[in-house]
Coordinates of C-alpha atoms in Angstrom, one line a residue:
X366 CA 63.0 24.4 179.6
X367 CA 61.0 21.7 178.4
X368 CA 59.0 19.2 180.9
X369 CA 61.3 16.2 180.0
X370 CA 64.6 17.9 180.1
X371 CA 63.5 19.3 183.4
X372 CA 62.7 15.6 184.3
X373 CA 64.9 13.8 183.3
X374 CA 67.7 16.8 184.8
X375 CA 65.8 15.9 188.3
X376 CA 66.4 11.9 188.1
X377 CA 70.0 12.7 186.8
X378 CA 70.4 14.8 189.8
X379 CA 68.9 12.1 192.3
X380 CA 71.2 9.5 190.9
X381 CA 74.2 11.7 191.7
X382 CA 73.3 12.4 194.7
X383 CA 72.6 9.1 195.6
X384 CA 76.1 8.0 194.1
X385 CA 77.5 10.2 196.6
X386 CA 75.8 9.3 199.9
X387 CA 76.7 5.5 198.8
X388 CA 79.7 6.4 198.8
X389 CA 81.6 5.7 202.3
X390 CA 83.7 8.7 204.0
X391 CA 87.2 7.7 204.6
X392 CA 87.9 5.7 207.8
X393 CA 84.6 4.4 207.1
X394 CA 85.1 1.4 205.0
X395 CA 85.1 -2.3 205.8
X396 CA 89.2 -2.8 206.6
X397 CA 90.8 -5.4 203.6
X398 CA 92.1 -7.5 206.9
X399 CA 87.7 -8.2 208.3
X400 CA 86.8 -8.4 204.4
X401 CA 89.7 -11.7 204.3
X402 CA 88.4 -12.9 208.0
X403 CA 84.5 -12.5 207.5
X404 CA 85.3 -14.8 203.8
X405 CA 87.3 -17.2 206.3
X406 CA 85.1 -20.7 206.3
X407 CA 85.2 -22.6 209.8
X408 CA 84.8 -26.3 210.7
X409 CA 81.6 -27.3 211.8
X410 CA 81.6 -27.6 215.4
X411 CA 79.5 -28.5 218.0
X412 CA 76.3 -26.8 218.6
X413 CA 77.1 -25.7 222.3
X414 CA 80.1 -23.3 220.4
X415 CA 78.8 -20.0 220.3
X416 CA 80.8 -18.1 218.5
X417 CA 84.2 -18.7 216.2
X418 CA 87.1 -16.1 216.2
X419 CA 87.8 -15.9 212.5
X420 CA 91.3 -13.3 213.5
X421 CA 92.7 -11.9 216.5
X422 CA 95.8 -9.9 215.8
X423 CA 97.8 -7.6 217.8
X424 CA 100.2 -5.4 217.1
X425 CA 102.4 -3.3 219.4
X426 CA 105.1 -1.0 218.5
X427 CA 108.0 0.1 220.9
X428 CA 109.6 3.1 220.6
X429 CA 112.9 4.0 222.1
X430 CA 111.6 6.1 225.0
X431 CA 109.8 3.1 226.2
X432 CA 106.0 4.4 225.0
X433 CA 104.4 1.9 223.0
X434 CA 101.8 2.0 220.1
X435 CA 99.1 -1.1 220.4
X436 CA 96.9 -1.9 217.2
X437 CA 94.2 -5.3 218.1
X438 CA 92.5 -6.2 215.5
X439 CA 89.6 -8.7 215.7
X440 CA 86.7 -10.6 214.0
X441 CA 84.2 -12.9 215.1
X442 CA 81.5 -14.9 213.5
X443 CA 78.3 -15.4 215.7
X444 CA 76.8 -19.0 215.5
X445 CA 74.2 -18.9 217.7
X446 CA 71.5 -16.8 219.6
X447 CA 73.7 -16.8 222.3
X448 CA 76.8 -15.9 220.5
X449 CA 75.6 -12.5 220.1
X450 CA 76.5 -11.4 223.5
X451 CA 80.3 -11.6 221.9
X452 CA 80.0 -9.0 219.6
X453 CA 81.0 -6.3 221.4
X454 CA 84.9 -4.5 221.5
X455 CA 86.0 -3.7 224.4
X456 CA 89.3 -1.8 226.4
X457 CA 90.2 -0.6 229.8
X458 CA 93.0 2.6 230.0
X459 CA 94.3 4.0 233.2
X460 CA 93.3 7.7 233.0
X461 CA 96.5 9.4 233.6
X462 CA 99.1 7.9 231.0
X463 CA 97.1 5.6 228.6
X464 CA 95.3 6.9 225.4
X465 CA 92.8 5.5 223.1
X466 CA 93.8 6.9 220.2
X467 CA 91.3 5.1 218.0
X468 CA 88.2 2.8 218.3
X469 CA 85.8 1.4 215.5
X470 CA 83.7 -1.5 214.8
X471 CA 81.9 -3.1 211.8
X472 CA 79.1 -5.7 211.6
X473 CA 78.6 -7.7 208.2
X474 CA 75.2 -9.3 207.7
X475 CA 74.9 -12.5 206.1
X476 CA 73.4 -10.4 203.3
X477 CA 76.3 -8.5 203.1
X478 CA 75.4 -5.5 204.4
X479 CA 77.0 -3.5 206.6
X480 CA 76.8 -1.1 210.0
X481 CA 79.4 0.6 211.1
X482 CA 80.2 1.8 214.9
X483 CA 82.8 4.9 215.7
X484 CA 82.6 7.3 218.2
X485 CA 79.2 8.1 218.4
X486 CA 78.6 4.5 219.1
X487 CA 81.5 4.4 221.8
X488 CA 80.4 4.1 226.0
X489 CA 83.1 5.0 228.4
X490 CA 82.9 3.5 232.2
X491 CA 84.4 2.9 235.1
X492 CA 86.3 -0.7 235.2
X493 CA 85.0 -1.0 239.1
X494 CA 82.7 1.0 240.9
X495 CA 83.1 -0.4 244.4
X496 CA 87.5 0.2 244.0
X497 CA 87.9 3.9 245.4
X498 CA 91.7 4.2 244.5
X499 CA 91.1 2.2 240.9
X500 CA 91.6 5.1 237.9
X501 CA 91.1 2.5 235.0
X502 CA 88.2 3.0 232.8
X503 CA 87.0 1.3 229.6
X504 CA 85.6 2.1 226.4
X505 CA 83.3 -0.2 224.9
X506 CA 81.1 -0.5 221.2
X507 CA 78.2 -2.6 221.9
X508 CA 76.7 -4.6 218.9
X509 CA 74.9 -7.4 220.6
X510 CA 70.9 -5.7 219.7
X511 CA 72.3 -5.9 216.2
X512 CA 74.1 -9.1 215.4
X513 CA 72.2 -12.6 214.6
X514 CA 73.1 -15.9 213.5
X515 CA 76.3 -16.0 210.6
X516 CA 76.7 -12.6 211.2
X517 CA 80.9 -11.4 211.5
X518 CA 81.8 -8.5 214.1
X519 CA 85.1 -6.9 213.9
X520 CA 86.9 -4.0 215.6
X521 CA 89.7 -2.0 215.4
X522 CA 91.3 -0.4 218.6
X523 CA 94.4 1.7 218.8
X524 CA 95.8 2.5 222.1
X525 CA 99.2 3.9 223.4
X526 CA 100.9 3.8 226.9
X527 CA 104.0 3.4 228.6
X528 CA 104.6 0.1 230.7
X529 CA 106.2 0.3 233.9
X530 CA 108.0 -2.5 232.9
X531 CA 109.4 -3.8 229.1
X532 CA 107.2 -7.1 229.3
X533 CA 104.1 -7.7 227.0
X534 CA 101.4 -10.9 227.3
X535 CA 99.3 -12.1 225.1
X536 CA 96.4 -14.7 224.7
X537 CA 95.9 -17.2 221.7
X538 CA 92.6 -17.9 222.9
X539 CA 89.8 -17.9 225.2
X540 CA 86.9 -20.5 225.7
X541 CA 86.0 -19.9 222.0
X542 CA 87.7 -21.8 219.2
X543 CA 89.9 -19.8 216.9
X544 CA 91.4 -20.0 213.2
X545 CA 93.8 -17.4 213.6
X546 CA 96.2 -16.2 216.4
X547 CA 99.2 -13.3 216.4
X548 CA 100.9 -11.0 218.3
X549 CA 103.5 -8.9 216.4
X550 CA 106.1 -7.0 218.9
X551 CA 108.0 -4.1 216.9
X552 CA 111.3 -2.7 218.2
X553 CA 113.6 -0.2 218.0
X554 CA 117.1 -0.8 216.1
X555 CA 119.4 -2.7 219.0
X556 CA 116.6 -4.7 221.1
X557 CA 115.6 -7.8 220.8
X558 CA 112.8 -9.8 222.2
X559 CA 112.1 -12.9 223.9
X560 CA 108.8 -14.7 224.2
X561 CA 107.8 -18.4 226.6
X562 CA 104.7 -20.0 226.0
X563 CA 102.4 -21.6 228.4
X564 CA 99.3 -24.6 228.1
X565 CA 101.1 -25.0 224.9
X566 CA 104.4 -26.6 222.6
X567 CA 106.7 -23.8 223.1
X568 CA 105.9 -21.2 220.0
X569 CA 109.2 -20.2 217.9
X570 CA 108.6 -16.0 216.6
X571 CA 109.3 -15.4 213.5
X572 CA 111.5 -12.3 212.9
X573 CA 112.6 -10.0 210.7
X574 CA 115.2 -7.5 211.4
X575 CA 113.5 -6.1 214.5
X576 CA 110.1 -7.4 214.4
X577 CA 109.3 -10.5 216.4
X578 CA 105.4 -12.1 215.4
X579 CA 104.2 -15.1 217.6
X580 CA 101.6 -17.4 215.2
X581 CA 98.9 -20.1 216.3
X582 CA 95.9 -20.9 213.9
X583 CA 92.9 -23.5 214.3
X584 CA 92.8 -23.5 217.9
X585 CA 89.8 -26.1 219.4
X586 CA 87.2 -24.7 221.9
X587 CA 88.0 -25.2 225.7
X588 CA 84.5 -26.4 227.5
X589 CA 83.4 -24.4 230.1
X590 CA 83.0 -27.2 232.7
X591 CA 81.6 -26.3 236.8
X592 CA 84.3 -25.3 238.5
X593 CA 87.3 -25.7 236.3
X594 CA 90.1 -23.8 236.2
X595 CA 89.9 -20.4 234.9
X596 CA 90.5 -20.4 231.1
X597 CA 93.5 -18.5 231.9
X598 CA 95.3 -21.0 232.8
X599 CA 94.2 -23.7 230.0
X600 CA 94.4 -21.9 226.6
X601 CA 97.8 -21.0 225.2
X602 CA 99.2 -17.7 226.0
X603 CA 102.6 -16.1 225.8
X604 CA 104.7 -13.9 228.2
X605 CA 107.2 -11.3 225.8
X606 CA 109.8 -9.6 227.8
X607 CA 111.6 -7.1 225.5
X608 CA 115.1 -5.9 226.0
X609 CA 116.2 -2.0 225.7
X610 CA 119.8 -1.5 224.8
X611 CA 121.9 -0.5 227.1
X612 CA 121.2 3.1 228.8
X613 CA 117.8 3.4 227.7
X614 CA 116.7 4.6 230.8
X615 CA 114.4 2.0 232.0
X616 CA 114.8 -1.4 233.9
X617 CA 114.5 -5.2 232.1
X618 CA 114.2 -7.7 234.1
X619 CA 115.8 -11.3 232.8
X620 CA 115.7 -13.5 236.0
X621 CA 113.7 -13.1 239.4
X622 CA 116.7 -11.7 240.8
X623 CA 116.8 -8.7 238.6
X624 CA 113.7 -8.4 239.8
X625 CA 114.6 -8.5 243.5
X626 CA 117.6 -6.3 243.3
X627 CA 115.0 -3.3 241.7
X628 CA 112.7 -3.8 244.3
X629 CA 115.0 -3.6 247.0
X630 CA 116.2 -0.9 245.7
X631 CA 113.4 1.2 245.7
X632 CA 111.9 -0.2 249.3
X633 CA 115.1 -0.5 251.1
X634 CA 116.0 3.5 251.3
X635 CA 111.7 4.1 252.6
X636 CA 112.7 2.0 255.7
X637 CA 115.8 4.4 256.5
X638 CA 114.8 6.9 259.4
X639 CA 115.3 10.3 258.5
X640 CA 115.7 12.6 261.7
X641 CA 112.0 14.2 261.6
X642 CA 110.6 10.2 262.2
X643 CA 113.5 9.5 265.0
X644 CA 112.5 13.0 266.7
X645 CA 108.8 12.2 266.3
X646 CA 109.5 8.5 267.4
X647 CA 111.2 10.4 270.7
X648 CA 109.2 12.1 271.8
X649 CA 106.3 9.8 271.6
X650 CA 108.3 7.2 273.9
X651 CA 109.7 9.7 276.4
X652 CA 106.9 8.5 279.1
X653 CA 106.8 5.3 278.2
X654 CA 109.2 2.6 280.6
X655 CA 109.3 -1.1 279.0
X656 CA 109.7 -1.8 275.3
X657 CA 106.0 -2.6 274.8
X658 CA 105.1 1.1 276.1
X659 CA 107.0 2.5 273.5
X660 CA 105.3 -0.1 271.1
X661 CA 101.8 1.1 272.1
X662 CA 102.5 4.6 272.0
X663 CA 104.0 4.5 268.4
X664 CA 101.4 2.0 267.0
X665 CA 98.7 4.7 268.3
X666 CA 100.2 7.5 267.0
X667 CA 100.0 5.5 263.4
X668 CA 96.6 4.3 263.6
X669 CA 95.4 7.6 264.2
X670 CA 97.1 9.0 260.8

């Protein structure tokens, strides 16, 4: 073969190959909803605000067994040095009953170039290390040695569990200012949902045949003031209790008395004496001769369990 055709066979070669590695593997590409939030332009605001949230979305969906699927979705833009230390995704999962089904992170450079974060990237630690009976743990995707100034962050996490209760929360906000705000509840045909709002005007869902989504945009930053009130209760949030039809299996609880009535229900019948406790409780107080003996001897017995 001539020494051209071999060449030019070796840079057509190159080129294809090159093609191919640019190409991204599926999963792998920038989502369509962080391409619309990292094109999002912000206020100016002032320079003590670190960081703008450019989307924060969640997304749970209830099935009729009661487990429920949870999609957050969620995009910063770092302003400052300091802002960095906000671009990182982060969840906590109790280790017997909640799954992290997915988890994945992007970072956008001003240049518009991008690094992506998935598994390998993924750290998974103990919520509290000081807690003995505490079985949460988190997963977390660290880009903070990464991001700079007008950089975006986003993640992806998808998570399912299965509440004790049918109740959901969500937060609008922290200390940061955001542009846009929304919690979607999906349910199963025959329940319905109902949602308050607190540190805000009362927020009306918008729903469509069994899907409920709670909306706030253009949110102003809350200053971090010495010794304020935890942002918590300052920045708009919303309590979501969802009703099962009837016979689903699981309790809903409308009013405080609903929920008394469960819990005396489930503490009333531990109280009850069965006849191994009143033998044992006998048999401790057979020496004993005034009410406080009998006390003493019993409270003994249980300190030394």
């Amino acid at each position: 073969m001539p020494y051209r055709l071999i060449n030019c066979c070796l840079v057509l070669a190159a080129l294809a190959a090159t093609a191919v590695a640019a190409t991204p593997a599926p999963g792998d590409e920038v989502p369509a909803w962080l391409k619309q939030a990292a094109g999002t332009s912000a206020p100016a605001y002032d320079k003590k605000v670190e960081v703008v949230v450019l989307h924060d979305e969640g997304t749970m969906t209830v099935n009729p067994d009661g487990r429920v699927m949870n999609v957050a979705t969620f995009a910063i833009r770092v302003l400052t040095r300091d802002g960095r230390r906000a671009a990182t995704a982060y969840t906590s999962y109790a280790t017997g009953t909640d799954k992290i089904k997915e988890m994945r992170a992007w970072l956008i450079r001003p240049d518009g170039s991008v690094k992506k974060y998935g598994k390998n990237e993924t750290l998974d630690e103990a919520v509290s290390l000081d807690d003995v009976y505490n079985d949460y743990r988190a997963r977390k995707i660290s880009a903070v040695d990464d991001a700079d100034v007008g950089c975006v962050f986003g993640y992806q996490i998808t998570t399912e569990e299965r509440p004790f209760f049918p109740q959901a929360k969500w937060y609008f906000q922290g200390y940061y200012p955001v542009l846009y705000s929304r919690m979607t509840v999906v349910l199963p045909t025959g329940w319905s949902a109902r949602g308050v709002t607190f540190n805000h005007p009362g927020v009306e869902p918008k729903v469509s045949g069994t899907s409920y989504s709670w909306e706030l945009r253009n949110l102003a930053p809350i200053e971090d003031e010495p010794a304020s009130p935890s942002v918590q209760t300052l920045a708009p949030r919303l309590a979501i209790n969802y009703a099962p039809q009837a016979g689903a299996g699981f309790r809903s609880f409308g009013t405080w008395a609903d929920v008394s009535r469960w819990y005396t229900e489930l503490a009333d019948p531990q109280s009850e004496p069965d006849e191994a406790i009143a033998a044992k409780a006998r048999e401790l107080t057979a020496n004993a001769k005034t009410e406080l003996e009998k006390i003493q001897a019993v409270g003994r017995f249980v300190q030394g369990i």
